JSON list of C-alpha atoms in Angstrom, two decimals:
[
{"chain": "A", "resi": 982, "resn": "UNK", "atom": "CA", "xyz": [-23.26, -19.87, -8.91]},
{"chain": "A", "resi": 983, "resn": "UNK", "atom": "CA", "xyz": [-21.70, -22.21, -10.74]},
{"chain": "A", "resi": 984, "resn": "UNK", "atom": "CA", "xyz": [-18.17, -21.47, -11.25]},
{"chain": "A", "resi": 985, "resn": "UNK", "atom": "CA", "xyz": [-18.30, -21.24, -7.21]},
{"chain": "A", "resi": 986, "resn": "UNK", "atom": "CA", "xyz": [-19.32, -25.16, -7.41]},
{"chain": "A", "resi": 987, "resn": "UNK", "atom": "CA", "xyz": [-16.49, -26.28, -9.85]},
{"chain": "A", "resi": 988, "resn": "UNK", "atom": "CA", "xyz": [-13.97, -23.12, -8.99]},
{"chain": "A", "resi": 989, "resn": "UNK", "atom": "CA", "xyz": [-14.38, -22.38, -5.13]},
{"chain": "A", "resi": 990, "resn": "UNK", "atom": "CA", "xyz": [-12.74, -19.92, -3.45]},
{"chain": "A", "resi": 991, "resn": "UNK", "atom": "CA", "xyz": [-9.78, -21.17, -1.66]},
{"chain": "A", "resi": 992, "resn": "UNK", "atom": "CA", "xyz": [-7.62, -20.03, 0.70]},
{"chain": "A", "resi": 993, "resn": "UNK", "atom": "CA", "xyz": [-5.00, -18.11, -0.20]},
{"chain": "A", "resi": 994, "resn": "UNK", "atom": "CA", "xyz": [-1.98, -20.10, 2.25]},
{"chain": "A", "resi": 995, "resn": "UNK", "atom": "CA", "xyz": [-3.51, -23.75, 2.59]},
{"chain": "A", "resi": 996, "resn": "UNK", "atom": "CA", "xyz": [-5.82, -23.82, 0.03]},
{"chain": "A", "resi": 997, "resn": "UNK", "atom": "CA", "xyz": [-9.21, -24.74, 1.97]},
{"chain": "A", "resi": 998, "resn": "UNK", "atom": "CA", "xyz": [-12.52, -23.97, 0.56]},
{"chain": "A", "resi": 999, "resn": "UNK", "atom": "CA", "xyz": [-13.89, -20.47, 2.11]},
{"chain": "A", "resi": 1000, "resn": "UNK", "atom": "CA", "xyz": [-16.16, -17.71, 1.65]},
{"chain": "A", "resi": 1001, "resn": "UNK", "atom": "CA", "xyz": [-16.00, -16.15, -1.83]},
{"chain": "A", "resi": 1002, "resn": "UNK", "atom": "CA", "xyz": [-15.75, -12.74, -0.16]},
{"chain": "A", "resi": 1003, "resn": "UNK", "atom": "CA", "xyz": [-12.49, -14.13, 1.56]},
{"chain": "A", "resi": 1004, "resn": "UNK", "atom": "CA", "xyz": [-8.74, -14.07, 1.27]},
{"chain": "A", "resi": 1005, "resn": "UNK", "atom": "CA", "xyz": [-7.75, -16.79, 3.89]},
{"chain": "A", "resi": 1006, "resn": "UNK", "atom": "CA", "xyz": [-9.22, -19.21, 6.25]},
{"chain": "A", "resi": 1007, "resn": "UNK", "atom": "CA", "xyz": [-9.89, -18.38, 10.17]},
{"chain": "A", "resi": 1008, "resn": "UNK", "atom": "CA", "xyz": [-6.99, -20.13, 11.18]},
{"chain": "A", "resi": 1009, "resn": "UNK", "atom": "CA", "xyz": [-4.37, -18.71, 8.69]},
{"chain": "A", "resi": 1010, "resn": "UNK", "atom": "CA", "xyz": [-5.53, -15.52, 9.56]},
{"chain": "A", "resi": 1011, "resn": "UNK", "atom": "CA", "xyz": [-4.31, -15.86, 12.99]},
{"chain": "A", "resi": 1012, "resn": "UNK", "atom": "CA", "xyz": [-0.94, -16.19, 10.97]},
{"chain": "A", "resi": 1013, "resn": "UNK", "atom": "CA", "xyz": [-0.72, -12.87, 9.52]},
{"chain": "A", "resi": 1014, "resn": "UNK", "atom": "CA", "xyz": [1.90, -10.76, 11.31]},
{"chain": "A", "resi": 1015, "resn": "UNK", "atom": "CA", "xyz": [-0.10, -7.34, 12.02]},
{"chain": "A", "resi": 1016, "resn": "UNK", "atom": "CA", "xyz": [2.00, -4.64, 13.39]},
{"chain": "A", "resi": 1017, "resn": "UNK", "atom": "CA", "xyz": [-0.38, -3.31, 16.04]},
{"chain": "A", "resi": 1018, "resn": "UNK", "atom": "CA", "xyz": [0.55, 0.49, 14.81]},
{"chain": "A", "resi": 1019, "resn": "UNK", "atom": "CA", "xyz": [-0.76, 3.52, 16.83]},
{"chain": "A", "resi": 1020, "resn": "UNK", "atom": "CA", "xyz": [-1.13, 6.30, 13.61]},
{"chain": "A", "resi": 1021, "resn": "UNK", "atom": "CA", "xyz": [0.00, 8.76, 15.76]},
{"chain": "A", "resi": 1022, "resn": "UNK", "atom": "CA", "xyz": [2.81, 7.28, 18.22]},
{"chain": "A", "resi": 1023, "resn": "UNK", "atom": "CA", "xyz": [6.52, 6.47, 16.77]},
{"chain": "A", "resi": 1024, "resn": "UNK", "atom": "CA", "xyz": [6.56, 2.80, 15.04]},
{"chain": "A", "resi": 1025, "resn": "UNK", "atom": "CA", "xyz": [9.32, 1.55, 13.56]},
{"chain": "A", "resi": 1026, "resn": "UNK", "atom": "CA", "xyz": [8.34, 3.50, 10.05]},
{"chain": "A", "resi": 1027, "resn": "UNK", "atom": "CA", "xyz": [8.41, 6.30, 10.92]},
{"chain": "A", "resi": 1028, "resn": "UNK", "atom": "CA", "xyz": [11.80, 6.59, 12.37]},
{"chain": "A", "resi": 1029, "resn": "UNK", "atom": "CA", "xyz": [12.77, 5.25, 8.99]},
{"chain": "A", "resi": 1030, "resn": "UNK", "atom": "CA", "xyz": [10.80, 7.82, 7.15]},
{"chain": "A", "resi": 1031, "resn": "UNK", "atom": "CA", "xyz": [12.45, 10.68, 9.30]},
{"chain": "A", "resi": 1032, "resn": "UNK", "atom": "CA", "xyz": [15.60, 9.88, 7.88]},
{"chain": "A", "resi": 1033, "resn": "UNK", "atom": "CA", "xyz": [14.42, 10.52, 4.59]},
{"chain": "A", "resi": 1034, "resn": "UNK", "atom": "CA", "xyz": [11.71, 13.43, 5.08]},
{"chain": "A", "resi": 1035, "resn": "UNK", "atom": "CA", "xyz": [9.63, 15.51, 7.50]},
{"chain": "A", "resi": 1036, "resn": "UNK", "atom": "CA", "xyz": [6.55, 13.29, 8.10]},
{"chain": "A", "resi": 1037, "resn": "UNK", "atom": "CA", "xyz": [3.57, 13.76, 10.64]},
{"chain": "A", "resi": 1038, "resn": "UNK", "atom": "CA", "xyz": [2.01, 10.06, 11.21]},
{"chain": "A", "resi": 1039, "resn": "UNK", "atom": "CA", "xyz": [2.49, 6.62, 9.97]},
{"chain": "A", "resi": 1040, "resn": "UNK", "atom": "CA", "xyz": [1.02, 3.77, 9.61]},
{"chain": "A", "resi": 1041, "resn": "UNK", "atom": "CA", "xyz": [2.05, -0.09, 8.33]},
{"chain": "A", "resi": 1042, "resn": "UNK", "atom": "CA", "xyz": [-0.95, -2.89, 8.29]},
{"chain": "A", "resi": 1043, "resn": "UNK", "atom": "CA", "xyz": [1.75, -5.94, 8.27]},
{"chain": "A", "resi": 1044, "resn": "UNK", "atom": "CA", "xyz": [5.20, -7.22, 8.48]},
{"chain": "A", "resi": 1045, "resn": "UNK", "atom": "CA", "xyz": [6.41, -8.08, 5.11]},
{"chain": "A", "resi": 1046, "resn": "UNK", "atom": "CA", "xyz": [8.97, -10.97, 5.92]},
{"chain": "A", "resi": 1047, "resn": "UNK", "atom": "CA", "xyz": [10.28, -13.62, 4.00]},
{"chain": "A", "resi": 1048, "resn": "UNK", "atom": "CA", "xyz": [7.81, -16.50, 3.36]},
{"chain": "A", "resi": 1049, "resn": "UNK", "atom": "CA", "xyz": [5.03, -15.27, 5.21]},
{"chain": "A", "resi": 1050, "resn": "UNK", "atom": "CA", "xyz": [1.33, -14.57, 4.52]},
{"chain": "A", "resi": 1051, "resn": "UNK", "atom": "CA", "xyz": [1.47, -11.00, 3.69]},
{"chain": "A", "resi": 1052, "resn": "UNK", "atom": "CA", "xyz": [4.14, -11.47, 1.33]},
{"chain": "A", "resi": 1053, "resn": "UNK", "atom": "CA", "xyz": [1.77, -13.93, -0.65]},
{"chain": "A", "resi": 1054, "resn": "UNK", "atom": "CA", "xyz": [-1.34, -11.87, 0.02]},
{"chain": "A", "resi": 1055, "resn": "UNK", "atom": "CA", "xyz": [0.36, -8.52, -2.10]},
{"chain": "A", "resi": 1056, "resn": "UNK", "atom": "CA", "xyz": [2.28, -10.77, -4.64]},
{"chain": "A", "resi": 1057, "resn": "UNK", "atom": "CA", "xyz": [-1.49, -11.68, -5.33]},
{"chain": "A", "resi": 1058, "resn": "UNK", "atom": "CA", "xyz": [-2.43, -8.27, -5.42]},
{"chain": "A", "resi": 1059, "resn": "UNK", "atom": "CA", "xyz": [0.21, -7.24, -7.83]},
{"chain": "A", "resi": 1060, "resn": "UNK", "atom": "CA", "xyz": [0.86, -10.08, -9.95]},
{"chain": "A", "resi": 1061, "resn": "UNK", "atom": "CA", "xyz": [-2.13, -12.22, -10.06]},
{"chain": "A", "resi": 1062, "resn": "UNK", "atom": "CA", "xyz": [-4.70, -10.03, -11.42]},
{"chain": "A", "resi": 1063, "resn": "UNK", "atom": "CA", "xyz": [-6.48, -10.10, -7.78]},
{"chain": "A", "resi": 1064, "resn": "UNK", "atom": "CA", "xyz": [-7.12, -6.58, -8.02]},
{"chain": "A", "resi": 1065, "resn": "UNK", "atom": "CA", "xyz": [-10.12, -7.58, -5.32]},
{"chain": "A", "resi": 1066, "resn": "UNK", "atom": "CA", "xyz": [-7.25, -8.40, -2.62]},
{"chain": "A", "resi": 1067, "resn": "UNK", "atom": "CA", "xyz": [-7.23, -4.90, -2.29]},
{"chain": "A", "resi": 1068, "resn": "UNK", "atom": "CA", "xyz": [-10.48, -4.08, -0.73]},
{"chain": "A", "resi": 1069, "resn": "UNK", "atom": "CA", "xyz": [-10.29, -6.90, 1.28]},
{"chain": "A", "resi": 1070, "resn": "UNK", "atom": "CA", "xyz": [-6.70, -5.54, 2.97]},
{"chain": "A", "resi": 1071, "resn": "UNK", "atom": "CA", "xyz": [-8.59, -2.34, 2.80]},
{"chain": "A", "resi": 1072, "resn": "UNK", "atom": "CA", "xyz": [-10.99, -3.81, 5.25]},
{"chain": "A", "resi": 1073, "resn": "UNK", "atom": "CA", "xyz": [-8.41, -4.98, 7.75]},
{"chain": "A", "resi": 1074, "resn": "UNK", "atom": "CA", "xyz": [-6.84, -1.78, 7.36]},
{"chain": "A", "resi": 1075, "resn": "UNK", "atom": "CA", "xyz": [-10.04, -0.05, 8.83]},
{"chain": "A", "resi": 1076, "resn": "UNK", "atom": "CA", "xyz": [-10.61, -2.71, 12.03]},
{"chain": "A", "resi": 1077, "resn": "UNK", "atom": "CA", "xyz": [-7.50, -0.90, 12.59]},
{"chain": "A", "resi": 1078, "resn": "UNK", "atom": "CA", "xyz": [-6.93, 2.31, 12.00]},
{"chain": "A", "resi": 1079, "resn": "UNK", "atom": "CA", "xyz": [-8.05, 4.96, 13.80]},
{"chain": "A", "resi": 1080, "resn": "UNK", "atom": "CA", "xyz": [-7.61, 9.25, 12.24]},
{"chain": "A", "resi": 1081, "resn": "UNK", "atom": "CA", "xyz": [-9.57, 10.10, 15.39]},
{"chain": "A", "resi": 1082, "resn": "UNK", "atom": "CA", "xyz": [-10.32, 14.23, 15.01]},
{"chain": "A", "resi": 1083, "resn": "UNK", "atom": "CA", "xyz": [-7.49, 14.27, 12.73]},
{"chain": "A", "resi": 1084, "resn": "UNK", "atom": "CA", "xyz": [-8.02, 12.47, 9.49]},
{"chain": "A", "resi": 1085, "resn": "UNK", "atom": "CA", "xyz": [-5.68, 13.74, 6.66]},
{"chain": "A", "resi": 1086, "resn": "UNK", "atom": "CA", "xyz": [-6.90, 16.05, 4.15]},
{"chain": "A", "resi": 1087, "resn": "UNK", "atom": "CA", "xyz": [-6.69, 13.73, 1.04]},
{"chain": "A", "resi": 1088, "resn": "UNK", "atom": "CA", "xyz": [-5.69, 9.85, 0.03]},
{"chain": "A", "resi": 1089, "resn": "UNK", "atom": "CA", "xyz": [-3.06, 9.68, -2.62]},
{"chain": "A", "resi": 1090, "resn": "UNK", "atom": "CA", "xyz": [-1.42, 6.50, -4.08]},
{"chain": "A", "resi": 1091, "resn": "UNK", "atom": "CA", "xyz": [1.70, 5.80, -5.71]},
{"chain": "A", "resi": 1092, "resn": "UNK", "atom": "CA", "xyz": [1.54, 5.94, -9.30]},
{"chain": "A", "resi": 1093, "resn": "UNK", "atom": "CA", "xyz": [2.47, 3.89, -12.14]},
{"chain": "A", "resi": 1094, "resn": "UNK", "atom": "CA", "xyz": [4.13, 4.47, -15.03]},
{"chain": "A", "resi": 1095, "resn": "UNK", "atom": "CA", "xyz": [1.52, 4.62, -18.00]},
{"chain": "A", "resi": 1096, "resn": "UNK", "atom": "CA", "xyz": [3.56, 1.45, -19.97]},
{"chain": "A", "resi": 1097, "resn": "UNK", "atom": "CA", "xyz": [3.44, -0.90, -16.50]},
{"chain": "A", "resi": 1098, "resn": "UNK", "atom": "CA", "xyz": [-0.27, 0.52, -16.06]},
{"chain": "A", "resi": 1099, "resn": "UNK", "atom": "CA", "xyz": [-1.28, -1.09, -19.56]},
{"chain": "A", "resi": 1100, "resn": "UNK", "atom": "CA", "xyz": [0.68, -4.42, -18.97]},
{"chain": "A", "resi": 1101, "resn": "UNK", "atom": "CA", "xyz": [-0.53, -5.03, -15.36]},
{"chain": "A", "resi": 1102, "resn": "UNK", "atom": "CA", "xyz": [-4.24, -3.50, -16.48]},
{"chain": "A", "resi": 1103, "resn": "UNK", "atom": "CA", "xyz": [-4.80, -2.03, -13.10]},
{"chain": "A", "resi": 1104, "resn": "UNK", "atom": "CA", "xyz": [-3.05, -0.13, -10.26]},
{"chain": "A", "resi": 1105, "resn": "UNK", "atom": "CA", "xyz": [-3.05, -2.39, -7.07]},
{"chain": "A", "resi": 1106, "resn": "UNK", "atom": "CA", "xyz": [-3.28, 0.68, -4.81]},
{"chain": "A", "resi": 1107, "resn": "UNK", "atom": "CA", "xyz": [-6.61, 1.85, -5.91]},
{"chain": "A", "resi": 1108, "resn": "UNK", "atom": "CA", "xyz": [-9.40, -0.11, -4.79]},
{"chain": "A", "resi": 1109, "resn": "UNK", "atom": "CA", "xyz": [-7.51, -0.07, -1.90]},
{"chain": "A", "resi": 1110, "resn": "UNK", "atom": "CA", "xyz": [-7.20, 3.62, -1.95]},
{"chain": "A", "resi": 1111, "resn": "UNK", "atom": "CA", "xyz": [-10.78, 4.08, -3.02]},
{"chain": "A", "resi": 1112, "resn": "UNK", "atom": "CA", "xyz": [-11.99, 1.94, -0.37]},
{"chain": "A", "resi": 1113, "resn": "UNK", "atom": "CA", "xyz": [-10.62, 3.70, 2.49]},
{"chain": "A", "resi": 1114, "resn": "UNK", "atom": "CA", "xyz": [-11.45, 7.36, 0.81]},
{"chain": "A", "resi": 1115, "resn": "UNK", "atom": "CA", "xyz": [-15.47, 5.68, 1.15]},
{"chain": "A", "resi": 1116, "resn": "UNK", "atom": "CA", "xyz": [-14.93, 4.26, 4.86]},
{"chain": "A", "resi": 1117, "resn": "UNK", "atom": "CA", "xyz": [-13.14, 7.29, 6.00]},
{"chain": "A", "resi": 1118, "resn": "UNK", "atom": "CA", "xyz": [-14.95, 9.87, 4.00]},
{"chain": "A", "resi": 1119, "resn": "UNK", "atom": "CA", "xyz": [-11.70, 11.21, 2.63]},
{"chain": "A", "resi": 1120, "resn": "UNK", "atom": "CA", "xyz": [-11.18, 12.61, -0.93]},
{"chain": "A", "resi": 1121, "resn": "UNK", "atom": "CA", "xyz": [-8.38, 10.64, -3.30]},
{"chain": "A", "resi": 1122, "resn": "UNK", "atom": "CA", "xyz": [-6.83, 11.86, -6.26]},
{"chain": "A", "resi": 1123, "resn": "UNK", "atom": "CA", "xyz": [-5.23, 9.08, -8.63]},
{"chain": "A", "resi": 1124, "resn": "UNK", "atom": "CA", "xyz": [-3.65, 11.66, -10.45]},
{"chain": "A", "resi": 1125, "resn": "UNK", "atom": "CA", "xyz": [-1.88, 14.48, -8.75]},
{"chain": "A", "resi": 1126, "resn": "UNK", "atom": "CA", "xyz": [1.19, 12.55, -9.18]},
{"chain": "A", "resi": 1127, "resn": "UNK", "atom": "CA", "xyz": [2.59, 11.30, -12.62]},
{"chain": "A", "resi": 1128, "resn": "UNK", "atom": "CA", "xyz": [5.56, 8.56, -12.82]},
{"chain": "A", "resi": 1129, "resn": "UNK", "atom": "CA", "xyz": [7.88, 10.19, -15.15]},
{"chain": "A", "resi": 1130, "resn": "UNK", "atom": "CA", "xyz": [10.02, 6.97, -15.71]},
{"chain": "A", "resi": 1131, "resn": "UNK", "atom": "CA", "xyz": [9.49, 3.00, -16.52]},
{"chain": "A", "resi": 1132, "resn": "UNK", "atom": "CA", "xyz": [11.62, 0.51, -14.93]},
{"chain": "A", "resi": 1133, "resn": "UNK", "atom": "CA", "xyz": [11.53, -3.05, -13.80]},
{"chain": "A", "resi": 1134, "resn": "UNK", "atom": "CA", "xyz": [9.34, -3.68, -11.10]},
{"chain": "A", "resi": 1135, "resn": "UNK", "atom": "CA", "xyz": [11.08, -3.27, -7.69]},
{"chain": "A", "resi": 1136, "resn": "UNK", "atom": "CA", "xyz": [11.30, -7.23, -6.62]},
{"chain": "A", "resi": 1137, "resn": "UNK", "atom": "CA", "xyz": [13.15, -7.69, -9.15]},
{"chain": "A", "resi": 1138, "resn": "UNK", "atom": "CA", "xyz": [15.87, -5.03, -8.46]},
{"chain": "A", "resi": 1139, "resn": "UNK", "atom": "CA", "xyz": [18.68, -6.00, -6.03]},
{"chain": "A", "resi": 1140, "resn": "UNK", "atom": "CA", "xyz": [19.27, -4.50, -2.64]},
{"chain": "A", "resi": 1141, "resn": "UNK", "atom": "CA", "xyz": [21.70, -1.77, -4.29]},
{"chain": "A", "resi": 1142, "resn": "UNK", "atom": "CA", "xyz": [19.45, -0.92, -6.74]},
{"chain": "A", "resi": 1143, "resn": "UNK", "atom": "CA", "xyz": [16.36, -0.49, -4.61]},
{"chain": "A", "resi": 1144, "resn": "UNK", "atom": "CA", "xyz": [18.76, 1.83, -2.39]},
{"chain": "A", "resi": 1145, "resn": "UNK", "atom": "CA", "xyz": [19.25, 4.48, -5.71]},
{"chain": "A", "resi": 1146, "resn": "UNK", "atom": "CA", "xyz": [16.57, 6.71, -6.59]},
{"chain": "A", "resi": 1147, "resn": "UNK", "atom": "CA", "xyz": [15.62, 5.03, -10.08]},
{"chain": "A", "resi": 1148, "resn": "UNK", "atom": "CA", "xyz": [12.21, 6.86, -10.53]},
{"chain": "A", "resi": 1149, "resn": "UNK", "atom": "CA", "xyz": [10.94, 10.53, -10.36]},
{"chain": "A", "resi": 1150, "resn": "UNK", "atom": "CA", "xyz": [7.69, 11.71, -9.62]},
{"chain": "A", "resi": 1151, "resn": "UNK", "atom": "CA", "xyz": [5.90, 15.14, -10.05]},
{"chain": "A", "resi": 1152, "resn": "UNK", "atom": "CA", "xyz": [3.01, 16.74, -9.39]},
{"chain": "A", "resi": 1153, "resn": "UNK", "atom": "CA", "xyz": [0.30, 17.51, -11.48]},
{"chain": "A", "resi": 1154, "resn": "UNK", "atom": "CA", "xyz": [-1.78, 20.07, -10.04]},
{"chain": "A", "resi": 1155, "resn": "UNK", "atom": "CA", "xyz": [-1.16, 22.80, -7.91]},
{"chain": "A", "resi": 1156, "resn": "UNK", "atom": "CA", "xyz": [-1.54, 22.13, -3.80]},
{"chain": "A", "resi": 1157, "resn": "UNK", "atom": "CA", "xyz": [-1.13, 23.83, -1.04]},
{"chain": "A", "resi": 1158, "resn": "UNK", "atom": "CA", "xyz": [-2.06, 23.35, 2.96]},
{"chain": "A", "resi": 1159, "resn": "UNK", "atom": "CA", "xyz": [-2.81, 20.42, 2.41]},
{"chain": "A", "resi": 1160, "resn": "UNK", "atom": "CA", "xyz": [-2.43, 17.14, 5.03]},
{"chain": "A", "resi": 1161, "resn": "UNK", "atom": "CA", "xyz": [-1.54, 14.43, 2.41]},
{"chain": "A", "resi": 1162, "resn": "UNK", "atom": "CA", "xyz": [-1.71, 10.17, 3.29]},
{"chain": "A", "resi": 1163, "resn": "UNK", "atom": "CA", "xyz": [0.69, 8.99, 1.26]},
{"chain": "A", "resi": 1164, "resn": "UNK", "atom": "CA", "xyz": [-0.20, 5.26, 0.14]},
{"chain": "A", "resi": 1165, "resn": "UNK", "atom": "CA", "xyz": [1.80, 2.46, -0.78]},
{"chain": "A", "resi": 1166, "resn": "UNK", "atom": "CA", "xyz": [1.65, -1.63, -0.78]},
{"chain": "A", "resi": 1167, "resn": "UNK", "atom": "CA", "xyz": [5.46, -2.39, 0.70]},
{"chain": "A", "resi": 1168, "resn": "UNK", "atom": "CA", "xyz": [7.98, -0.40, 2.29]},
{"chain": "A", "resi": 1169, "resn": "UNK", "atom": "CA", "xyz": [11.50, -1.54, 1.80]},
{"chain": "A", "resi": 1170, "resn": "UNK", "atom": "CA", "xyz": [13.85, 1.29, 1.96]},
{"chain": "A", "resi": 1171, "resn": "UNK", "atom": "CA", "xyz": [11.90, 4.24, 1.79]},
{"chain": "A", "resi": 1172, "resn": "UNK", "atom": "CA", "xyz": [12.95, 5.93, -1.37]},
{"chain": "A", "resi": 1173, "resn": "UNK", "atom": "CA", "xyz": [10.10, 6.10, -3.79]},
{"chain": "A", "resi": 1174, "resn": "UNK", "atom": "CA", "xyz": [7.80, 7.16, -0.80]},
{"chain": "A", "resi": 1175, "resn": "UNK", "atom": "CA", "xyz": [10.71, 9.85, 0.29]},
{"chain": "A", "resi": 1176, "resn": "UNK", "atom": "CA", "xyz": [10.35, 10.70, -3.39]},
{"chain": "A", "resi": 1177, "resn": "UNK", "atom": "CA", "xyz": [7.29, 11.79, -3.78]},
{"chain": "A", "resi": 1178, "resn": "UNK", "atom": "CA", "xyz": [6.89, 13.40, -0.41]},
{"chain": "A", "resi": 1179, "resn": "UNK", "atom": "CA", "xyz": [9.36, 15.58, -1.48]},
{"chain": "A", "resi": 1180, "resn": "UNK", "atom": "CA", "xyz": [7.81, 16.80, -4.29]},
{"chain": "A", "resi": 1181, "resn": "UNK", "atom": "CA", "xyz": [4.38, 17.29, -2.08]},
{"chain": "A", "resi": 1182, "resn": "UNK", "atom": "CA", "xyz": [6.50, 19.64, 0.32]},
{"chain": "A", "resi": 1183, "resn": "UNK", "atom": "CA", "xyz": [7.43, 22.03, -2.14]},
{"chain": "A", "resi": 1184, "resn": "UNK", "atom": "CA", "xyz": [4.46, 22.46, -3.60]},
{"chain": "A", "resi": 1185, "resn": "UNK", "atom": "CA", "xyz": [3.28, 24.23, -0.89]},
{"chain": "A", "resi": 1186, "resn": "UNK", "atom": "CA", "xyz": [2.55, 24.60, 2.68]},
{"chain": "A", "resi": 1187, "resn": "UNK", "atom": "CA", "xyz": [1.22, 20.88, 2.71]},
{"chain": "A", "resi": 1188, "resn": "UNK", "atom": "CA", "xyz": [2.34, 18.14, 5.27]},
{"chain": "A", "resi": 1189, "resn": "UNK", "atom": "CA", "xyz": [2.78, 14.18, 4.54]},
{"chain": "A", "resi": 1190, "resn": "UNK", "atom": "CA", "xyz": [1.55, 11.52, 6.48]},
{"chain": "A", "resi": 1191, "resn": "UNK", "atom": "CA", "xyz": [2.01, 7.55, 5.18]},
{"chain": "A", "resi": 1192, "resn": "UNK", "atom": "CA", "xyz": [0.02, 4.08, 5.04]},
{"chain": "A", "resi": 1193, "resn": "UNK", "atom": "CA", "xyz": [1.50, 0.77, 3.55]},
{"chain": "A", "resi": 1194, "resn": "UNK", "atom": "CA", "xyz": [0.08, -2.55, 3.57]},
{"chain": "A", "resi": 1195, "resn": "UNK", "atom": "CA", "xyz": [3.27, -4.13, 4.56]},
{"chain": "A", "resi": 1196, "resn": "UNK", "atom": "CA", "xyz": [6.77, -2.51, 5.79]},
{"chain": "A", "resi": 1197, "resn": "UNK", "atom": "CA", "xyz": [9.90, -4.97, 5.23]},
{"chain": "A", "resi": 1198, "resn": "UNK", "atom": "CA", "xyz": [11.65, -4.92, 8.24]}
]
């Protein structure tokens, strides 16, 4: 086409020319900092999310450290209208993952509120979401949990800030026995996940399980 002759695809951390169906090159791929999760063994997130709430597996794509790759690849994702970079970390996600006999009963993102919904014009979890759900053959629902609050958007919140409980979720429709993945793009202290798993637990008899692109260690 011809915007890919005078607007090429580029890669995302050195800025080479590369497929359009791409996010980086070959070799700054190698840089990404996977975490080599097992779903089901104990990884470093899900000690932290036993602190905060009774969880069955977890999972966590990348490491989300200072100046790396997978910090650029979701400030892309959120922030630069790339709401494409989410399939394509979907696709890692499922060279990697493995629900063996024991896939969760449905896929369910963290919400926005309605105002940042409008300003940002999409929700960076749900191609991501919805890709998975097709892979996997797992049901999502983008709505069984509602934001009930607007605030700033968490990078921009200091450590203290990020460590209170600014938003509050709750759920839509009523659930019960159900195995629930709990998605997410970063996770930093554990609070907004913890949040919402809550609010999944009593609902019902149900049981939480989590996935984020990148956990900041």
């Amino acid at each position: 086409m011809i915007l890919d002759i005078f607007f090429p695809n580029r890669c995302l951390d050195c800025n080479r020319i590369i497929d359009g169906n791409l996010l980086v090159c070959n070799l700054c791929f190698e840089q990404i900092h996977f975490t080599h999760h097992n779903y089901f063994d104990d990884n470093f997130i899900k000690e932290k999310c036993k602190l905060l709430f009774p969880v069955e597996n977890t999972f966590a794509l990348m490491q989300f450290e200072k100046e790396n790759l997978s910090r650029k690849i979701i400030h892309d994702l959120k922030y630069k209208s790339r709401e494409n970079v989410g399939k394509i970390v979907a696709d890692w996600t499922t060279e990697r993952l493995d629900f063996k006999n024991e896939k969760p009963d449905l896929l369910v993102s963290v919400p926005l509120h309605p105002k940042k919904l409008k300003e940002r014009g999409y929700n960076q979890l749900h191609l991501f979401t919805e890709t998975l759900s097709e892979f996997y053959s797992i049901p999502f629902d983008h709505e069984l949990i509602k934001r009930n609050h607007y605030s700033k958007a968490q990078a921009l919140k200091d450590k203290q800030h990020r460590l209170e409980t600014q938003h509050t979720f709750s759920i839509t429709k009523n659930i019960s026995g159900k195995h629930i993945l709990l998605i997410d793009d970063v996770f930093t202290t554990g609070n907004t996940i913890a949040s919402i798993a809550w609010e999944i637990l009593k609902a019902g008899d149900n049981k939480v399980s989590v996935l984020v692109m990148a956990i900041d260690a």
